[in-house]
Amino acid sequence: MSPELLAALTVFVLAILCGFAVISKVPATLHTPLMSGANSIHGIVLVGSMVIAASATDLLSQLLSFVAVAFATMNVVGGYVVTDRMLQMFKRKPAAAKADGGAAPDAPKA
Amino acid sequence: MSPELLAALTVFVLAILCGFAVISKVPATLHTPLMSGANSIHGIVLVGSMVIAASATDLLSQLLSFVAVAFATMNVVGGYVVTDRMLQMFKRKPAAAKADGGAAPDAPKA
Amino acid sequence: MSPEALATLESVVRLVWLAGAAAFVLGLMRMNSPATARNGNLLSAGGMALAIGGTAVLLAARGEAGLTAWIIILAGIALGGGLGLYTARTVKMTAMPQLVSLFNAVGGGAAALIAIDDYIRLSNVQTFAPGGAIPLQVAIPTVLDVVIGSITFTGSLIASGKLMGLIPGKPIKVPGGQLVTLALAVVVAVAAIYLWLGNVSVPILFVIIAASLTFGVTMVLPIGGADMPVVISLLNSFTGTAVAMAGFVISNDVLIIAGALVGASGAILTKLMADAMNRSVINIIAGGFGGGEGTVAAEGPEGGTVRSLGVDDAAIQLAYAQNVIIVPGYGLAVAQAQHGVRELAELLEARGVNVSYAIHPVAGRMPGHMNVLLAEANVPYPQLREMEDINPEFDRADVALVVGANDVTNPAARRAGTPVSGMPILDVDHARSIIVIKRSMGRGYAGIDNELYVNPKTGMLFADAKQGLADLVAAVKAL
Amino acid sequence: MSPEALATLESVVRLVWLAGAAAFVLGLMRMNSPATARNGNLLSAGGMALAIGGTAVLLAARGEAGLTAWIIILAGIALGGGLGLYTARTVKMTAMPQLVSLFNAVGGGAAALIAIDDYIRLSNVQTFAPGGAIPLQVAIPTVLDVVIGSITFTGSLIASGKLMGLIPGKPIKVPGGQLVTLALAVVVAVAAIYLWLGNVSVPILFVIIAASLTFGVTMVLPIGGADMPVVISLLNSFTGTAVAMAGFVISNDVLIIAGALVGASGAILTKLMADAMNRSVINIIAGGFGGGEGTVAAEGPEGGTVRSLGVDDAAIQLAYAQNVIIVPGYGLAVAQAQHGVRELAELLEARGVNVSYAIHPVAGRMPGHMNVLLAEANVPYPQLREMEDINPEFDRADVALVVGANDVTNPAARRAGTPVSGMPILDVDHARSIIVIKRSMGRGYAGIDNELYVNPKTGMLFADAKQGLADLVAAVKAL
Ligand SMILES: NC(=O)c1ccc[n+]([C@@H]2O[C@H](COP(=O)([O-])OP(=O)(O)OC[C@H]3O[C@@H](n4cnc5c(N)ncnc54)[C@H](OP(=O)(O)O)[C@@H]3O)[C@@H](O)[C@H]2O)c1
Ligand SMILES: NC(=O)c1ccc[n+]([C@@H]2O[C@H](COP(=O)([O-])OP(=O)(O)OC[C@H]3O[C@@H](n4cnc5c(N)ncnc54)[C@H](OP(=O)(O)O)[C@@H]3O)[C@@H](O)[C@H]2O)c1
């Protein structure tokens, strides 16, 4: 096993342990925002997408990497924004009833 | 910066993050056992001590590494045993009053 | 740029990536408590910006990216960013889970595309140098990335579609069912082993892609809509793993760290979510009792009589109580009655009644559902009380007002042998009297009758939650 | 062994080390809750055994260690292991902190020795090749390891000595005080920079060692004995950091991981411990109000009268109460009265009284002190109630029996401006009546009067805790 692979494996295992340790005793209230927050983090795949886009020469590679970059950016931007919107709801004092979107009641779905 | 150093730094940072994440919401009751448990873990220095002892050739090195090995082993063995003894105290049902050492009341210290 | 300067820059960017990864961990840590959660998310976003900025600088310094490449990158970022921003900004609070699932789908897709692209390039090189295999330490993560990423892609799309109502929420039995799933798994396994044995073949990779994409569909279709939050969380964990594999493929630490972090934390979160519903993840994936969304049966539970209550009676009980605990449930969410409930509570408080809300961890259809809805309706945060916290207080409550909640109040959970057995419940039956607002004697998510409704202390106010609350408000005002 | 086989073995041992490190993390994680704590410690110990065993195999396979080296290793292990086992097995429960501190000292010492040895060897090589410097990426961790390890070594020994009573527990002002400390810090800094500038010099390294060892002494001597648990925790975190540095010096990942893990978790733990006493770590290190161990003043607080209570009166109150809450404190630990308190509680329970124990997080002189002592006396675990949990129940308690506790019951903490302000306290004054067993009107750790004692509801039973409890037991039996 090459030293680089061993190093990468070490990093992988440590990051897994971090992940386990971080989510320990979370109140259920925060499950959805946490899921959404973790969802934004894997948007880091944008870094990888940029790297392959930079070295893409043939058309297929260019196409694939374009889609990858667009997908990944959507994940990053949308993920963080939507998580922030969720968490805004948890503020303690509702700072003067703000007329936010989405408050418009909608027809029940069920 | 050499790739090895970068890799070691990455590992270092991740382990620190693990350490932060692991000790989050600990009941005060467990502070002392946790301190003791963490104390045993740095007994891992025994691995390093063994490595330097194996390559010690001159007398000074041999002396230093002997002390290092003895110190580190004391840390490891004593640390785990004492932590275990502390944690034994937390068992839910006292399995039939056992006449353990240390129960003999002693003259007050203060 | 001189080679030395470039080497230094590479080191610096790697440190920047590491800082970004650390920000992700610290951010997640802060998201563990409501007070610091928003700040934690911003920290995580800051780390992301840092990592992406560093990458851009590195690519520019390396100078290997031509104009086309930059156009691709910038156009991709503009397109994806715009779509993400727009949808995230405009989505309704109640529709968030489906959007998260959509973002998860594209993340998984991107991870798979990286491995696919890398494999095709490597295979081109290999074609020129026949006999040379792709080393196992690349082949293994490549295949894993492609498989997991593809499953996540279609699986998350289906989950999102179910929640949006584009695909029926009911469990859909795939013809052939488990047989199809099994066959797909075998195809993937055989193809993977073929590639790992040293064979280089793009067509076989596409077989794997196709089988995995189909697998994602057949995995999620048979699961009921109500279980989707857990499924989304699981697929989220999958995406993390796929991203980590992509990191192995292109030897990039920050992808490995962030991916593994999400993979692991997502797995724990999935388990916590399932635990809170007293189910196992396996049970959910295998398609449990989910999907029976309310209004199934109309007969009352045997051996008990149901007492129906008028609006005016209910209003009097509430108005002259000292302590009222409101128990919101899925029905409140469906009826969008959060504003109505807040109005009633304010009215009661103005009359000197103590009002608080008992929030069951899995009331509704996603964790934290009730908190988000009530917060949206500007219910003050301290009035929202968690289950463990408020359960002892039902003993002192004059009235418990249950609005569209069912399973989370069912005393049957305290006995063994029912589908809800073992699920912690709100001790509503300890209150001096109980008022339940729902449309009928219909069942809840678990599909069983609720013994609470035949409790002599209980009065049923049959109405749509929104309408019933409006009536109550009017009646209290009229007192 | 062939080079390829050796290379494979090296890879395997590195994976074994990684597994060991993972076991440390998982073990610590499990130590977060009483139910899994013991198991977690065993997991951690298993990881350690694995890591050490792997190292032995690797060293044997490399074949570079001669007979002498093996004798050194085995003799060292036998000696250190024997000492560790013996002391750990025979120590009294109340003397544990000083032993932990001792183990910490030797751990820090070992870490420092590794760097010292490595530096001396490198300097020998450098002497043959003059002009060649020791690279910065070795010099930096070497110096840090030596400094931190040496400080920990002497600091922990002093801390241990203070707790053992070998060194007076009172803060000892070093002549010259802060000036000496400052001078030592400057010496270390200058010497460190000298070495980092590329100079190779063993004598300078020894200057660093000497200054650091002295620094450890002057740092801990002025801190009061009662603050030692926090200091030990801090030094524990230091040792972790030193071990991580040793890992950088000899390029060993498992040392880096385990060291950094302990460094970080120890730092957090130190902060949590200090927080629980409502103090800052800085404040403690700077030598706060610590050290005033009981029996300072004998006058009652002004403006209130103290009501003294006879044993028989107290026994009657207790025996005919419905709910009794026992509040143990430092005095109970000092008097070793844990068995007496259990006997009294059992006697009361046999008479139908509900008895529970209110455990303040920092009652006593180390975190968890009371739990450990009461568990040792076989008090059933469920009777031990944590502060947040039991505080509301004082309202319903007929008698609160305070045994040798002082600060943790002082209502002055609810006001600003006192040394205990802000420290959460047990709401003892909410009980219908209060009995306090202590020897005098002496003050507690914080050195202030306790308003509880002049509360009209309070009766003082002046006695040594052990004797007082024995008298109470006799009196209750006689009823
Ligand atoms: N939170 C989560 O993460 C999550 C995820 C998946 C599953 N679940 C499960 O969902 C359940 C949640 O319990 P719950 O008590 O909140 O809900 P529930 O048990 O599903 O019951 C909801 C009740 O609301 C009533 N209802 C529906 N529409 C209504 C309307 N427009 N107006 C008034 N009432 C209406 C229904 O009765 P009528 O038809 O008679 O009106 C139904 O009995 C648990 O079984 C939980 O395990 C939760
Ligand atoms: N737990 C930790 O981690 C930790 C660490 C460091 C500091 N502290 C501090 O320690 C304090 C703990 O509070 P506490 O209420 O447990 O103790 P305390 O405030 O220190 O008071 C102990 C009391 O016990 C009495 N006492 C001493 N020996 C006795 C004996 N033989 N028999 C009967 N009574 C005896 C003393 O009064 P008489 O002399 O009148 O008998 C004294 O007032 C807090 O201020 C805390 O911040 C705690």
Tab-separated table of C-alpha atoms in Angstrom, chain B, chain D residues 17 24-25 28-29 31-34 37-38 41-42 44-45 48 51-52 55-56 59 64-66 68-69 72-73 75-77 79-81 83-85 87-93 96 99-100 102-104 106-107 109-111 113-114 116-117 120-121 137 153 163 229 232-233 236 239-240 243-245 248 250 252-258 260-262 264-265 268-269 272-273 330 334-336 339 361 366-368 371-372 375-376 378 380-382 386 466:
chain	number	residue	atom	x	y	z
B	1	MET	CA	6.320	22.343	2.994
B	2	SER	CA	6.856	18.683	2.285
B	3	PRO	CA	3.835	16.516	1.431
B	4	GLU	CA	4.597	14.349	4.487
B	5	LEU	CA	4.478	17.343	6.783
B	6	LEU	CA	1.235	18.483	5.164
B	7	ALA	CA	-0.236	15.036	5.677
B	8	ALA	CA	0.900	14.993	9.306
B	9	LEU	CA	-0.598	18.443	9.843
B	10	THR	CA	-3.888	17.314	8.335
B	11	VAL	CA	-3.966	14.356	10.678
B	12	PHE	CA	-3.091	16.610	13.602
B	13	VAL	CA	-5.893	19.059	12.858
B	14	LEU	CA	-8.461	16.312	12.346
B	15	ALA	CA	-7.499	14.652	15.615
B	16	ILE	CA	-7.878	17.973	17.418
B	17	LEU	CA	-11.335	18.373	15.920
B	18	CYS	CA	-12.203	14.849	17.044
B	19	GLY	CA	-11.074	15.763	20.535
B	20	PHE	CA	-13.247	18.867	20.561
B	21	ALA	CA	-16.252	17.006	19.219
B	22	VAL	CA	-15.949	14.056	21.576
B	23	ILE	CA	-16.076	16.082	24.770
B	24	SER	CA	-19.205	18.053	24.275
B	25	LYS	CA	-22.002	17.573	26.729
B	26	VAL	CA	-20.467	15.462	29.460
B	27	PRO	CA	-22.156	15.243	32.849
B	28	ALA	CA	-19.885	16.699	35.543
B	29	THR	CA	-19.986	13.334	37.293
B	30	LEU	CA	-17.813	11.926	34.556
B	31	HIS	CA	-15.248	14.698	34.433
B	32	THR	CA	-12.746	12.923	36.652
B	33	PRO	CA	-12.996	9.518	34.929
B	34	LEU	CA	-12.791	11.212	31.534
B	35	MET	CA	-9.688	13.101	32.585
B	36	SER	CA	-8.221	9.857	33.762
B	37	GLY	CA	-9.252	8.065	30.577
B	38	ALA	CA	-7.675	10.728	28.399
B	39	ASN	CA	-4.618	10.515	30.616
B	40	SER	CA	-4.242	6.837	29.785
B	41	ILE	CA	-4.501	7.538	26.082
B	42	HIS	CA	-1.400	9.678	25.986
B	43	GLY	CA	0.374	6.586	27.258
B	44	ILE	CA	0.603	5.879	23.517
B	45	VAL	CA	3.940	7.613	23.929
B	46	LEU	CA	5.089	4.085	24.800
B	47	VAL	CA	5.049	3.307	21.091
B	48	GLY	CA	7.479	6.150	20.473
B	49	SER	CA	9.603	5.122	23.419
B	50	MET	CA	9.879	1.579	22.096
B	51	VAL	CA	10.894	2.879	18.685
B	52	ILE	CA	13.727	4.984	20.078
B	53	ALA	CA	14.801	2.202	22.429
B	54	ALA	CA	15.070	-0.192	19.490
B	55	SER	CA	17.571	2.039	17.731
B	56	ALA	CA	19.500	3.202	20.787
B	57	THR	CA	23.177	2.352	20.517
B	58	ASP	CA	25.115	4.597	22.882
B	59	LEU	CA	24.671	4.439	26.637
B	60	LEU	CA	22.973	7.824	26.983
B	61	SER	CA	20.333	6.909	24.436
B	62	GLN	CA	19.810	3.557	26.108
B	63	LEU	CA	19.368	5.192	29.466
B	64	LEU	CA	16.990	7.834	28.178
B	65	SER	CA	14.904	5.320	26.296
B	66	PHE	CA	14.777	2.947	29.254
B	67	VAL	CA	13.379	5.698	31.433
B	68	ALA	CA	11.002	6.703	28.649
B	69	VAL	CA	9.702	3.140	28.267
B	70	ALA	CA	9.255	2.699	32.017
B	71	PHE	CA	7.522	6.076	32.376
B	72	ALA	CA	5.240	5.446	29.429
B	73	THR	CA	4.265	1.960	30.580
B	74	MET	CA	3.448	3.272	34.011
B	75	ASN	CA	1.226	5.861	32.362
B	76	VAL	CA	-0.544	3.235	30.236
B	77	VAL	CA	-1.044	0.481	32.759
B	78	GLY	CA	-1.756	2.615	35.786
B	79	GLY	CA	-3.976	4.941	33.802
B	80	TYR	CA	-6.301	2.286	32.456
B	81	VAL	CA	-6.503	0.360	35.699
B	82	VAL	CA	-7.291	3.386	37.829
B	83	THR	CA	-9.880	4.621	35.329
B	84	ASP	CA	-11.526	1.242	35.350
B	85	ARG	CA	-11.642	1.261	39.126
B	86	MET	CA	-13.308	4.657	39.111
B	87	LEU	CA	-15.849	3.584	36.536
B	88	GLN	CA	-16.641	0.415	38.406
B	89	MET	CA	-18.192	2.733	40.966
B	90	PHE	CA	-20.817	3.808	38.456
B	91	LYS	CA	-22.412	0.444	37.966
B	92	ARG	CA	-26.142	0.616	38.545
B	93	LYS	CA	-26.704	-2.316	40.840
B	94	PRO	CA	-24.065	-2.870	43.505
B	95	ALA	CA	-23.556	-6.590	42.890
B	96	ALA	CA	-23.635	-7.949	46.438
B	97	ALA	CA	-21.641	-5.741	48.793
B	98	LYS	CA	-18.106	-6.608	47.801
B	99	ALA	CA	-15.326	-6.021	50.296
B	100	ASP	CA	-13.117	-4.040	47.949
B	101	GLY	CA	-9.919	-2.381	49.097
B	102	GLY	CA	-10.036	1.314	49.820
B	103	ALA	CA	-13.320	0.945	51.636
B	104	ALA	CA	-11.544	1.057	54.966
B	105	PRO	CA	-12.355	4.514	56.275
B	106	ASP	CA	-9.310	6.515	57.007
B	107	ALA	CA	-8.380	9.400	59.218
B	108	PRO	CA	-9.703	12.623	57.707
B	109	LYS	CA	-7.030	14.529	55.890
B	110	ALA	CA	-7.931	18.181	56.373
D	17	TRP	CA	-2.009	1.895	14.675
D	24	PHE	CA	-9.235	5.776	21.449
D	25	VAL	CA	-11.760	8.111	19.852
D	28	LEU	CA	-13.684	8.435	24.706
D	29	MET	CA	-17.028	8.834	22.986
D	31	MET	CA	-17.073	7.496	28.205
D	32	ASN	CA	-19.527	10.358	27.804
D	33	SER	CA	-22.304	8.508	29.540
D	34	PRO	CA	-22.215	6.489	32.751
D	37	ALA	CA	-18.220	4.519	30.249
D	38	ARG	CA	-16.533	1.402	31.553
D	41	ASN	CA	-12.392	2.604	28.750
D	42	LEU	CA	-11.904	-1.063	27.919
D	44	SER	CA	-9.573	2.344	24.570
D	45	ALA	CA	-7.332	-0.080	26.471
D	48	MET	CA	-3.665	0.590	23.201
D	51	ALA	CA	-0.953	-0.419	19.001
D	52	ILE	CA	1.767	-1.625	21.369
D	55	THR	CA	4.892	-1.924	17.404
D	56	ALA	CA	6.609	-4.903	18.984
D	59	LEU	CA	10.436	-3.813	15.655
D	64	GLU	CA	17.319	-3.545	13.990
D	65	ALA	CA	16.860	-3.917	17.739
D	66	GLY	CA	19.635	-5.940	19.332
D	68	THR	CA	20.316	-4.945	24.679
D	69	ALA	CA	17.480	-2.970	23.105
D	72	ILE	CA	15.786	-2.293	27.813
D	73	ILE	CA	12.278	-2.429	26.391
D	75	ALA	CA	12.772	-4.276	31.622
D	76	GLY	CA	11.230	-0.841	31.185
D	77	ILE	CA	7.810	-2.325	30.535
D	79	LEU	CA	9.226	-1.898	35.839
D	80	GLY	CA	6.760	0.740	34.684
D	81	GLY	CA	3.911	-1.723	34.323
D	83	LEU	CA	4.609	0.232	39.410
D	84	GLY	CA	1.551	1.389	37.519
D	85	LEU	CA	-0.444	-1.711	38.295
D	87	THR	CA	-0.246	1.878	42.655
D	88	ALA	CA	-3.456	1.854	40.622
D	89	ARG	CA	-4.725	-1.234	42.404
D	90	THR	CA	-3.952	-0.129	45.931
D	91	VAL	CA	-4.780	3.545	45.850
D	92	LYS	CA	-7.755	4.683	47.916
D	93	MET	CA	-10.721	6.117	46.070
D	96	MET	CA	-7.204	8.981	42.882
D	99	LEU	CA	-2.318	9.247	41.221
D	100	VAL	CA	-3.735	10.417	37.902
D	102	LEU	CA	1.506	11.150	38.835
D	103	PHE	CA	0.716	9.106	35.729
D	104	ASN	CA	0.393	12.320	33.818
D	106	VAL	CA	5.532	10.285	33.753
D	107	GLY	CA	3.661	10.468	30.453
D	109	GLY	CA	8.347	12.974	30.964
D	110	ALA	CA	8.432	10.171	28.435
D	111	ALA	CA	7.314	12.515	25.664
D	113	LEU	CA	12.672	12.194	26.679
D	114	ILE	CA	11.834	11.095	23.151
D	116	ILE	CA	15.659	14.961	23.884
D	117	ASP	CA	17.049	11.648	22.714
D	120	ILE	CA	21.039	14.474	20.815
D	121	ARG	CA	21.304	11.848	18.095
D	137	GLN	CA	10.140	20.995	10.742
D	153	PHE	CA	6.527	16.643	34.403
D	163	LEU	CA	-2.954	16.568	46.934
D	229	PRO	CA	-8.216	18.932	39.695
D	232	ILE	CA	-4.244	18.358	36.560
D	233	SER	CA	-6.709	18.389	33.706
D	236	ASN	CA	-3.129	16.389	31.047
D	239	THR	CA	0.928	16.036	27.906
D	240	GLY	CA	-1.328	15.204	24.992
D	243	VAL	CA	2.975	13.519	22.749
D	244	ALA	CA	1.626	14.893	19.470
D	245	MET	CA	4.846	16.883	19.089
D	248	PHE	CA	5.994	14.980	14.616
D	250	ILE	CA	9.716	10.803	14.995
D	252	ASN	CA	4.602	8.675	13.821
D	253	ASP	CA	0.925	9.169	13.036
D	254	VAL	CA	-0.497	7.309	15.994
D	255	LEU	CA	1.362	9.543	18.426
D	256	ILE	CA	0.131	12.596	16.560
D	257	ILE	CA	-3.480	11.428	16.545
D	258	ALA	CA	-3.674	10.222	20.139
D	260	ALA	CA	-3.819	15.773	19.562
D	261	LEU	CA	-6.975	13.981	20.672
D	262	VAL	CA	-5.985	14.226	24.318
D	264	ALA	CA	-7.974	18.972	22.503
D	265	SER	CA	-10.356	16.961	24.624
D	268	ILE	CA	-12.309	21.286	26.626
D	269	LEU	CA	-12.560	19.210	29.769
D	272	LEU	CA	-15.893	22.452	31.520
D	273	MET	CA	-14.423	21.767	34.954
D	330	TYR	CA	-16.767	18.390	50.841
D	334	VAL	CA	-13.128	14.763	54.438
D	335	ALA	CA	-14.848	12.964	57.297
D	336	GLN	CA	-15.155	9.787	55.169
D	339	HIS	CA	-21.038	4.939	54.851
D	361	PRO	CA	-21.628	18.956	40.065
D	366	MET	CA	-13.029	17.104	42.292
D	367	PRO	CA	-15.777	16.682	39.713
D	368	GLY	CA	-17.836	13.624	40.419
D	371	ASN	CA	-20.879	10.226	43.073
D	372	VAL	CA	-17.719	8.216	43.467
D	375	ALA	CA	-21.199	4.721	44.914
D	376	GLU	CA	-18.340	3.307	46.954
D	378	ASN	CA	-23.163	1.240	47.730
D	380	PRO	CA	-28.055	2.865	44.710
D	381	TYR	CA	-27.284	4.833	41.584
D	382	PRO	CA	-30.894	5.940	40.891
D	386	GLU	CA	-28.274	15.693	39.535
D	466	LYS	CA	-19.109	11.029	60.614
